[in-house]
Amino acid sequence: MTSKLLPNGLLDLLPDVAEKEADNIHNLMLYFKSFGYSRVKPPLIEFEDTLLQGLGEAIAPHMFRVMDPKSQKMMGLRADITPQIARIAATRYERDDYPLRFSYAGDVLHVKGSQLDPTRQFTQVGCELIGDDSIAADIETIMLSLNALTEIGFKDITLDITLPALLRSIFMDKMDGALLKALENKNKEQIKALGGDYSDLLLALLSMSGDTDHDIEILQGLSVPAEAQIELDRLQSVVKGVQDELKKSKISVSLTIDPTQHSFFNYHRGVSFSLYISGVREVIGRGGRYDFDTDQGTASAIGFSIYMNALRNI
Amino acid sequence: MTQKLILALPKGRILDQVMPILERCDIQPEDAFFNDKDRGLRFTTNHAHLDIIRVRAFDVATFVAFGAAQLGIVGSDVIEEFRYEELFSPLSLGIGKCRLSVAMKSNDPEKKNPKSWSHINIATKYPNLTRKHFANKGIQAECIKLSGAMEIAPNLDLCRHIVDLVESGSTLKANGLEEIETILDVSSYLVVNKTASKVMQSDIDGWIERFRSALR
């Protein structure tokens, strides 16, 4: 029997699940298309150094590598699709063509599963809005992800908006490891003890309640260094914009704000977000703003991926 | 609709210290919880939306990390051993204080010269913390995973070192062992599942604040 064993973290999807997933992907792609997002399809495997350039750097530890017998160079199996989309935008298009709206659906591989989930192959479906750094683009992308999930029948969505670069722009890499850990644990007593002059600010950032109006009021009352203030103003504008859109639409979404969240994809720079649905114990999608290099300078983009694996067992 | 929350409590040593805190939080488990003969593992409370499960201390972190329980009470030894990304610990409860220490036989000649250890065998319940502690000193620690009664291992030449929780040190002494160094000061924390803290933010925040006020 052992010869029929699949490697750890890989599985066959059988008819019910496979068909449902294919239908969901099909409907998502149609929905994205109706909003002007055109489908692109990068290859599964590329030269390692191309995949790891720029955005790809963050995923290096997760990437499977093989040797290309033809060129004798190392190749990598993609561990994330977004960096490939950024490469397409940077190399196949001129800046005059921007903004670009791309969608994609495909699988990625990771060398290792996580502590809780051994899965190593993931199906990502997503969109990227490239070359538009406006607040309207942030709101469009967030709303598109929420509406798309609603379109394929998911309810009780929680949208968690974060600002991964905020702490960096307040502390400028001077943040002490123990304080960062206290912040990750949301341990108010430790933050008071370790935070010094920043205690009040950090505690205010932690006091987001899930009541959007209340949370915005707290954010408005904060005083932070100029660079961080730009981030914070942007966050407020995006949250208000999303709140207005949600009021107009019929979908019910709980909106939480977590300005102390600081990691996940290392490439996210501006407003970022995670999606949850009631009854699923893992994140079902993530997105955010990032910068990437083109021959004509840095470009800004925002996008999101929906993790189809997380939606399988509902 | 309010979803049901589950609070995971550790069996044994810490539970007695947890009960007064629960009382101050006005959490009263059903009678079966206090009946040692009852075989049930899940218990209702005076709150319709809160149930309690009683599991091994090591398993509290796992239940909460997987989201099978949304809240839990567990020692920092277990939190640091697993370092689950899906779990955070917002509140120190000031109970269950002890330390995770390295111990050897009192009469072990190697004891006096830790610098000479380059490759050692250690019996422990905490292989991750142990390996990390020794790796930082450039020592390759081969962990022999035991689930209890660690103190007997050096006497039977299973290994020379053990890493275990030390409260008063009397168990070590009774087995002819001596504490060499502390790896971690341990106390108990309230732990919370990250996803639950987003999806059920107001409920979860409410319970955290209730525990916080119970400590004042």
Tab-separated table of C-alpha atoms in Angstrom, chain A residues 115-117 156 158 160 162 181 184-190 208-211 215 254-258 261 264 276-283 286, chain B residues 1 3 62 65-70 80-92 189 193-195 197-202 205 209 212 216:
chain	number	residue	atom	x	y	z
A	115	GLN	CA	2.080	24.127	12.403
A	116	LEU	CA	-1.654	23.638	12.236
A	117	ASP	CA	-2.166	22.598	8.640
A	156	ASP	CA	-21.119	36.467	7.676
A	158	THR	CA	-15.408	39.568	8.715
A	160	ASP	CA	-10.011	42.910	9.164
A	162	THR	CA	-4.562	46.413	8.915
A	181	LYS	CA	6.039	40.620	21.482
A	184	GLU	CA	1.575	40.814	19.256
A	185	ASN	CA	0.058	39.317	22.386
A	186	LYS	CA	-2.085	42.428	22.930
A	187	ASN	CA	-0.872	42.344	26.522
A	188	LYS	CA	-1.818	45.794	27.860
A	189	GLU	CA	0.032	45.441	31.173
A	190	GLN	CA	3.311	44.590	29.445
A	208	MET	CA	-10.128	49.053	18.379
A	209	SER	CA	-13.509	47.563	19.266
A	210	GLY	CA	-15.151	46.528	16.005
A	211	ASP	CA	-17.535	49.509	16.255
A	215	ASP	CA	-12.630	53.155	16.205
A	254	SER	CA	-18.283	42.936	10.235
A	255	LEU	CA	-15.460	45.407	9.916
A	256	THR	CA	-12.574	45.204	12.362
A	257	ILE	CA	-9.455	47.370	12.348
A	258	ASP	CA	-6.115	46.203	13.693
A	261	GLN	CA	-0.739	44.030	12.879
A	264	PHE	CA	2.219	38.529	7.008
A	276	TYR	CA	-12.725	35.526	7.575
A	277	ILE	CA	-16.089	33.852	7.528
A	278	SER	CA	-18.036	32.538	10.440
A	279	GLY	CA	-17.482	28.813	10.911
A	280	VAL	CA	-14.089	28.669	9.184
A	281	ARG	CA	-11.129	28.640	11.545
A	282	GLU	CA	-8.560	29.989	9.117
A	283	VAL	CA	-8.120	33.124	7.046
A	286	ARG	CA	-5.743	38.294	2.152
B	1	MET	CA	-26.770	35.273	17.006
B	3	GLN	CA	-21.859	31.799	18.927
B	62	THR	CA	-3.396	23.056	20.885
B	65	ALA	CA	-4.549	27.291	18.382
B	66	PHE	CA	-6.790	25.113	16.225
B	67	GLY	CA	-9.839	27.154	17.217
B	68	ALA	CA	-11.518	24.154	18.838
B	69	ALA	CA	-11.608	26.330	21.967
B	70	GLN	CA	-11.567	30.117	21.666
B	80	GLU	CA	6.726	29.026	24.378
B	81	GLU	CA	7.171	25.328	23.620
B	82	PHE	CA	4.638	25.390	20.782
B	83	ARG	CA	4.772	29.060	19.732
B	84	TYR	CA	1.536	28.688	17.801
B	85	GLU	CA	1.035	31.645	15.508
B	86	GLU	CA	-2.710	31.320	15.800
B	87	LEU	CA	-2.751	32.095	19.499
B	88	PHE	CA	-1.987	35.186	21.551
B	89	SER	CA	-1.755	35.741	25.286
B	90	PRO	CA	-3.211	39.104	26.320
B	91	LEU	CA	-3.295	38.644	30.078
B	92	SER	CA	-0.885	37.345	32.697
B	189	TYR	CA	-1.781	33.322	30.878
B	193	ASN	CA	-7.484	32.162	19.281
B	194	LYS	CA	-6.638	34.843	16.699
B	195	THR	CA	-9.379	34.092	14.192
B	197	SER	CA	-10.750	37.361	18.195
B	198	LYS	CA	-11.619	38.809	14.781
B	199	VAL	CA	-14.818	36.948	13.995
B	200	MET	CA	-16.235	37.322	17.521
B	201	GLN	CA	-14.388	40.467	18.532
B	202	SER	CA	-16.889	41.986	20.971
B	205	ASP	CA	-12.895	41.377	24.161
B	209	GLU	CA	-11.785	42.524	30.126
B	212	ARG	CA	-8.654	41.609	33.644
B	216	ARG	CA	-7.578	43.812	40.234
